[in-house]
Short mmCIF file of C-alpha atoms in Angstrom, two decimals:
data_model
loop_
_atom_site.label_atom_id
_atom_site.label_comp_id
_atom_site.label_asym_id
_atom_site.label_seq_id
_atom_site.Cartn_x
_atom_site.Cartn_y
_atom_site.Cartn_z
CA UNK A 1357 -169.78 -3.71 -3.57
CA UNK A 1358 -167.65 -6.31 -3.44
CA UNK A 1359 -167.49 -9.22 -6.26
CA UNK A 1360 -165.69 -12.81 -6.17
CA UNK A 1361 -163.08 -10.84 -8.19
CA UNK A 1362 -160.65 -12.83 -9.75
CA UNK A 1363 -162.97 -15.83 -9.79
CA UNK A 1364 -165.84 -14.02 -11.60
CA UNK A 1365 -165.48 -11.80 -14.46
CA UNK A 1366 -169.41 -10.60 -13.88
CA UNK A 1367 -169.40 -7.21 -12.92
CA UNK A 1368 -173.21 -7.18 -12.73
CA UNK A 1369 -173.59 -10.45 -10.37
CA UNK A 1370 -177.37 -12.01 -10.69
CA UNK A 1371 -178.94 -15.10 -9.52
CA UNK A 1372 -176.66 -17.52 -10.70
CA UNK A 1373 -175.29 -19.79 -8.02
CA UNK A 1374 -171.80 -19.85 -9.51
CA UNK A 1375 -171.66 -15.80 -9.65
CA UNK A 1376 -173.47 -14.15 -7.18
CA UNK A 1377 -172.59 -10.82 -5.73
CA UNK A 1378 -170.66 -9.99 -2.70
CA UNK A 1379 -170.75 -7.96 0.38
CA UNK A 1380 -173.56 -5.53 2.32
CA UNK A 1381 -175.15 -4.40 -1.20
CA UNK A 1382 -175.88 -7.54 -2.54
CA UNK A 1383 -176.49 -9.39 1.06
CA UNK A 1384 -177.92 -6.78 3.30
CA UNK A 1385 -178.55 -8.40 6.34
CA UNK A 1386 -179.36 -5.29 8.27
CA UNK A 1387 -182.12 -4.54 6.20
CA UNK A 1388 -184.01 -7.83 7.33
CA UNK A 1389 -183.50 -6.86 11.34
CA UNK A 1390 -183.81 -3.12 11.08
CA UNK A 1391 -186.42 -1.65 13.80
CA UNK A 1392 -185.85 -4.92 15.45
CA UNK A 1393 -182.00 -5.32 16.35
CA UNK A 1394 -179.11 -2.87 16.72
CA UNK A 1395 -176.54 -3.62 14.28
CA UNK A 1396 -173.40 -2.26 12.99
CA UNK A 1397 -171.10 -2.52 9.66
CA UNK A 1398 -167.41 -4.26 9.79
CA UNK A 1399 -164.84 -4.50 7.80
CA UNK A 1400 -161.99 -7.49 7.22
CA UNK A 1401 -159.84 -5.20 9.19
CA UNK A 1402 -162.30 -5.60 12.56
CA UNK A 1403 -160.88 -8.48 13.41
CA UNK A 1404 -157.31 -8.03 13.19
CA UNK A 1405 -157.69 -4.66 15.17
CA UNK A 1406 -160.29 -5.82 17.60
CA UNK A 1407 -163.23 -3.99 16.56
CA UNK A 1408 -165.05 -7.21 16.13
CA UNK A 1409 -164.27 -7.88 19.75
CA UNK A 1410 -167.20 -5.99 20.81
CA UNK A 1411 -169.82 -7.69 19.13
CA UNK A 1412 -171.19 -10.79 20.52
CA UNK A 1413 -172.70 -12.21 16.90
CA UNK A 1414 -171.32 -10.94 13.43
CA UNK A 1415 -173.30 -12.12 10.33
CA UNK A 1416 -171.22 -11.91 7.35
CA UNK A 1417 -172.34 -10.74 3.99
CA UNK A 1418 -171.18 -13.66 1.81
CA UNK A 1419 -167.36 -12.28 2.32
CA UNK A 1420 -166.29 -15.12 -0.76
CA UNK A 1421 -162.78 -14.82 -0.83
CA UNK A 1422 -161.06 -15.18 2.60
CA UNK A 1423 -157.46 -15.37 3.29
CA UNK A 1424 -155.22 -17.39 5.63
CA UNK A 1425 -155.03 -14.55 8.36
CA UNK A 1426 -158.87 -13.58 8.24
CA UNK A 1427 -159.61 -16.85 8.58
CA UNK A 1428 -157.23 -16.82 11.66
CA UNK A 1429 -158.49 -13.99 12.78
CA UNK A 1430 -162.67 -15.17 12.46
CA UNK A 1431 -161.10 -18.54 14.51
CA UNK A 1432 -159.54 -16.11 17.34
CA UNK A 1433 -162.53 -14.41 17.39
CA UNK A 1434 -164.86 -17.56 18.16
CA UNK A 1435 -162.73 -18.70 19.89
CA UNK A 1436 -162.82 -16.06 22.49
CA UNK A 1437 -166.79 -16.62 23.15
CA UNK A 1438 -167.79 -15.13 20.01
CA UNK A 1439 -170.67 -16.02 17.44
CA UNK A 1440 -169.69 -15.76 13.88
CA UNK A 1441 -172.40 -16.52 11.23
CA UNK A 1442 -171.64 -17.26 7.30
CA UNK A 1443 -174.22 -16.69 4.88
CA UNK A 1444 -174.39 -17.45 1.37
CA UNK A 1445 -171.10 -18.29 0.04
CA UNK A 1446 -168.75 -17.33 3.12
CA UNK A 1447 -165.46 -17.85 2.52
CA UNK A 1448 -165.77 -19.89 -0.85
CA UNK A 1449 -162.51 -19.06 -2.48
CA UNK A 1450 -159.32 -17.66 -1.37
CA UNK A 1451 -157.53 -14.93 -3.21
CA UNK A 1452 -155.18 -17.68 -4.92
CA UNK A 1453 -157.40 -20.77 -5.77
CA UNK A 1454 -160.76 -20.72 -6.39
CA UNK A 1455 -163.72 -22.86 -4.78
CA UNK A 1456 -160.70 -23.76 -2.00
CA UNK A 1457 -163.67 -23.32 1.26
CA UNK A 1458 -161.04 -22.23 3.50
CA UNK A 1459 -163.73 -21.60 6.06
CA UNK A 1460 -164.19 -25.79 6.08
CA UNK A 1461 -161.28 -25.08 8.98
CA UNK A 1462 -163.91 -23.19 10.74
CA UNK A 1463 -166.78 -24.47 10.16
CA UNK A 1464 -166.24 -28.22 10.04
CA UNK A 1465 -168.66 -28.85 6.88
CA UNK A 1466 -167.35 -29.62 3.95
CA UNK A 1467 -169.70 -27.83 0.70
CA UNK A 1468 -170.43 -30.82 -2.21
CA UNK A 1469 -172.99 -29.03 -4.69
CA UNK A 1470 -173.65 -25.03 -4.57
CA UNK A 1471 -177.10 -25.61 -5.34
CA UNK A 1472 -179.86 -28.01 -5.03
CA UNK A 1473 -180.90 -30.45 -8.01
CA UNK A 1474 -184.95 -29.11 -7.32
CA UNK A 1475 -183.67 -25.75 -6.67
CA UNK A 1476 -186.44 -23.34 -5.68
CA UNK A 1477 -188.85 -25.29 -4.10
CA UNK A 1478 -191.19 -24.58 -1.47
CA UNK A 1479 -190.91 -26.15 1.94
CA UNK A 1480 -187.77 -27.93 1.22
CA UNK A 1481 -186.10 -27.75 4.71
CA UNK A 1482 -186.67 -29.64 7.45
CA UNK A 1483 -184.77 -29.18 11.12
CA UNK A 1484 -182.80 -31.43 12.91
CA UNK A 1485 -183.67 -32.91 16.21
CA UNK A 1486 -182.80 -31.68 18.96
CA UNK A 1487 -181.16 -28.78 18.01
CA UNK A 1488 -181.28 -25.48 20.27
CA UNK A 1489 -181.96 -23.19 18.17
CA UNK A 1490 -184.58 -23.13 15.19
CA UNK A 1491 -188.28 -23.76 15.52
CA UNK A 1492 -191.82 -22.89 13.77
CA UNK A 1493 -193.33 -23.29 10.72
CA UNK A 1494 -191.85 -20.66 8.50
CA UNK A 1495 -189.63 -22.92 6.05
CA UNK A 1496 -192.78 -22.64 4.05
CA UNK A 1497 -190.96 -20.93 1.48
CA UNK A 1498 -188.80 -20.98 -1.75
CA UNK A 1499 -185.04 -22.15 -0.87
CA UNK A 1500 -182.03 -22.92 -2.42
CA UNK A 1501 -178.08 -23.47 -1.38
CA UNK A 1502 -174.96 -25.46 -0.85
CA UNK A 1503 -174.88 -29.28 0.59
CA UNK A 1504 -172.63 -29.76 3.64
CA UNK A 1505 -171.22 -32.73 4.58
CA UNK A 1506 -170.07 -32.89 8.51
CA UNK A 1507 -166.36 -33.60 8.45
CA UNK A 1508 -165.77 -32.42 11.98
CA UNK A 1509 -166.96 -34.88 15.04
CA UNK A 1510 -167.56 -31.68 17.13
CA UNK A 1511 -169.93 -30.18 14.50
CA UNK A 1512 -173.83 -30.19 14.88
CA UNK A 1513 -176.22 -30.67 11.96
CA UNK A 1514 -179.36 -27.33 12.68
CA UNK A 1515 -181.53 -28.39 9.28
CA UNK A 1516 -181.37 -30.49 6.18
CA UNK A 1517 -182.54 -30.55 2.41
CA UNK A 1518 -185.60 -33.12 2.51
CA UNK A 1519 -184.70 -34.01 -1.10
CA UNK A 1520 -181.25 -35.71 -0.61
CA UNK A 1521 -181.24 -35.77 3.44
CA UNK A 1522 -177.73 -33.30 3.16
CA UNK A 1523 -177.44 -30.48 5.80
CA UNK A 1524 -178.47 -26.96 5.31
CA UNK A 1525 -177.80 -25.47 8.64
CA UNK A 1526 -174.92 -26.74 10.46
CA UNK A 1527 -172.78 -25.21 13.28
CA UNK A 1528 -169.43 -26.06 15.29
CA UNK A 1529 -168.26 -25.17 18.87
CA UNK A 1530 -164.81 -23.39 19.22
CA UNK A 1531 -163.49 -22.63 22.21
CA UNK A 1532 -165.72 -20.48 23.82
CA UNK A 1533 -167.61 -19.21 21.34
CA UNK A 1534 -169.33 -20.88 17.79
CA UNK A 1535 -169.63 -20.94 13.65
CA UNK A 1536 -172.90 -21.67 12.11
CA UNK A 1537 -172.93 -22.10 8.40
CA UNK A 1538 -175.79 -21.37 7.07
CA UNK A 1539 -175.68 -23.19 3.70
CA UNK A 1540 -179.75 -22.05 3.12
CA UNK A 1541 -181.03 -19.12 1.33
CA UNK A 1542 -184.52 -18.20 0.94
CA UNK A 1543 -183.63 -15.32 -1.87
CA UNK A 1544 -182.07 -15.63 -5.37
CA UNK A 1545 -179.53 -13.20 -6.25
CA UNK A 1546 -179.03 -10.68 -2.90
CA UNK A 1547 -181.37 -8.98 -0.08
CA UNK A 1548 -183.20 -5.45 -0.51
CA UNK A 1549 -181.27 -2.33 1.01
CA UNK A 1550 -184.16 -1.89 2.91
CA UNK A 1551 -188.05 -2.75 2.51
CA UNK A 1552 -190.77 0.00 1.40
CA UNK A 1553 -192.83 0.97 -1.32
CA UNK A 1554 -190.28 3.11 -3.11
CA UNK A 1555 -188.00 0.68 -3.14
CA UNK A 1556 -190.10 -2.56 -4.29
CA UNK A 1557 -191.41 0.11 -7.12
CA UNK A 1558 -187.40 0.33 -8.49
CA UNK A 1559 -187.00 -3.54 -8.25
CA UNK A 1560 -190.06 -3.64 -9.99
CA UNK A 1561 -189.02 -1.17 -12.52
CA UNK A 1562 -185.80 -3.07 -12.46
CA UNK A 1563 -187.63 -6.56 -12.96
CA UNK A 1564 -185.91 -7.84 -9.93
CA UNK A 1565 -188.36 -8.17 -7.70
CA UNK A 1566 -188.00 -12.07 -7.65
CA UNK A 1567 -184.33 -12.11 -7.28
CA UNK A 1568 -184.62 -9.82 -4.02
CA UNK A 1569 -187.47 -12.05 -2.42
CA UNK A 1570 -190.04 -8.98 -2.90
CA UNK A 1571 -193.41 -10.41 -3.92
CA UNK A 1572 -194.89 -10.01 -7.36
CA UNK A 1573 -198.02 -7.50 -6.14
CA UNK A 1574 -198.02 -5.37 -2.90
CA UNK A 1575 -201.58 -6.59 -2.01
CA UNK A 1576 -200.44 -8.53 1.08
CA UNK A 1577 -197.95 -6.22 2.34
CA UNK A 1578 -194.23 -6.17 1.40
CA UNK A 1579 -193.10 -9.55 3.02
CA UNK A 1580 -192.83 -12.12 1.04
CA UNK A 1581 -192.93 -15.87 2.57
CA UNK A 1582 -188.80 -16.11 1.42
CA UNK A 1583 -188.18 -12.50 3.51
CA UNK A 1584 -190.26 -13.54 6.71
CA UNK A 1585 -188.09 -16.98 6.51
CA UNK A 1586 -185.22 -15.28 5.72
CA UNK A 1587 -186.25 -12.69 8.75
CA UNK A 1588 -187.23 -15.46 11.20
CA UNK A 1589 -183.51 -17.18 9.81
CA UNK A 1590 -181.13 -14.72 12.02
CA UNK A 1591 -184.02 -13.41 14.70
CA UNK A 1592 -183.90 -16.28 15.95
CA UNK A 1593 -179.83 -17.18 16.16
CA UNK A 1594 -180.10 -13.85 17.96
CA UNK A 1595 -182.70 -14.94 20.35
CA UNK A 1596 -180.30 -17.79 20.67
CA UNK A 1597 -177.37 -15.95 21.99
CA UNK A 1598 -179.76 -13.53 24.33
CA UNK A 1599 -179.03 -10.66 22.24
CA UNK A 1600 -181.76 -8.36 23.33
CA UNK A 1601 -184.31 -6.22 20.68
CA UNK A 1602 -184.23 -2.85 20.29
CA UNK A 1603 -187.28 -1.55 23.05
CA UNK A 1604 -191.12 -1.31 20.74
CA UNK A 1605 -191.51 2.49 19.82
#
């Protein structure tokens, strides 16, 4: 998987806020909409080739180190009426400077802290009004991230940290499509490849069942309050954009 190589000489990336993995093994999205949503892998290269074209939402893996020309290539891609969704740490360095944001151009936030002084606390979202897109009760869970600041006019705050009133959730109109940044994340150091016993016995065995969101005993199933958040986090950008579930088996 991929690493913020050269800005982090961890090869074993963890739950530290200034080190945490990149890329679909650390941040695998698809595991949190499998049986529910269709979904495909893409590469940098998508975009410049017009792969990414087809898709009407892409949710990026915390990509942290992002280029001039993929960056140019995300903005031609919103642009013309797509959805483009940053998790994590998206676009946090570039390959030549470190902690530059380059996806600020994007996105219109600017990111102040990359984590929250009462980090890990439960229920410590809250959404903006009137905003299309978010609703329910499931922030009842364990959350930590980055603080945005709105530096764009055109940019719309989605949900904010109740403890300093700084946005969470924010996203930006472009042309005919939009960025959200989600600045949020309900898990500490990466999402499960997939969810099953098997697997929460090796993150058990591994004693990384906390960092993956997987609860401590499998008495109440194998979602965790931070999964079903996490879950409920990009079901419902995709309800959003009328992308349509895969048909109940």
């Amino acid at each position: 998987y991929m690493i913020d190589f050269p800005w982090n000489d961890n090869y074993h990336p963890g739950s530290n806020p200034d080190h945490l993995g990149s890329g679909y093994w650390s941040w695998n999205v698809r595991s949190m909409l499998r049986n529910s949503y269709e979904s495909d892998g893409l590469s940098e290269s998508s975009f410049a080739d017009g792969d990414a074209a087809r898709y009407p939402v892409i949710i990026d893996t915390n990509t942290t180190i992002m280029d001039d020309k993929l960056v140019g290539d995300i903005e031609k891609y919103v642009r013309d009426g797509g959805t483009f969704v940053t998790f994590v740490q998206t676009g946090r360095h570039t390959s030549a400077v470190k902690d530059a944001w380059p996806i600020e151009k994007l996105t219109g936030y600017h990111v102040t802290p990359l984590t929250q002084k009462n980090s890990w606390q439960n229920n410590a979202l809250k959404w903006a009004g009137n905003q299309p897109i978010f609703s329910g009760d499931w922030l009842n869970a364990k959350a930590d991230g980055l603080s945005l600041k709105k530096v764009a006019d055109d940019a719309q705050d989605l949900a904010y940290w109740k403890d300093d009133g700084s946005v969470a959730i924010g996203m930006r109109p472009l042309g005919k499509g939009v960025i959200i940044q989600i600045g949020c994340r309900f898990t500490k150091g990466g999402l499960p490849q997939r969810i099953d016993y098997d697997l929460w016995n090796y993150y058990k065995g591994q004693s990384s069942l906390d960092a993956y969101g997987l609860p401590p005993t499998t008495d109440n199933g194998l979602l965790s309050p931070e999964l079903r958040a996490t879950h409920q986090l990009f079901t419902q950008i995709l309800q959003w954009r009328k992308i349509e579930p895969m048909p109940m088996r």
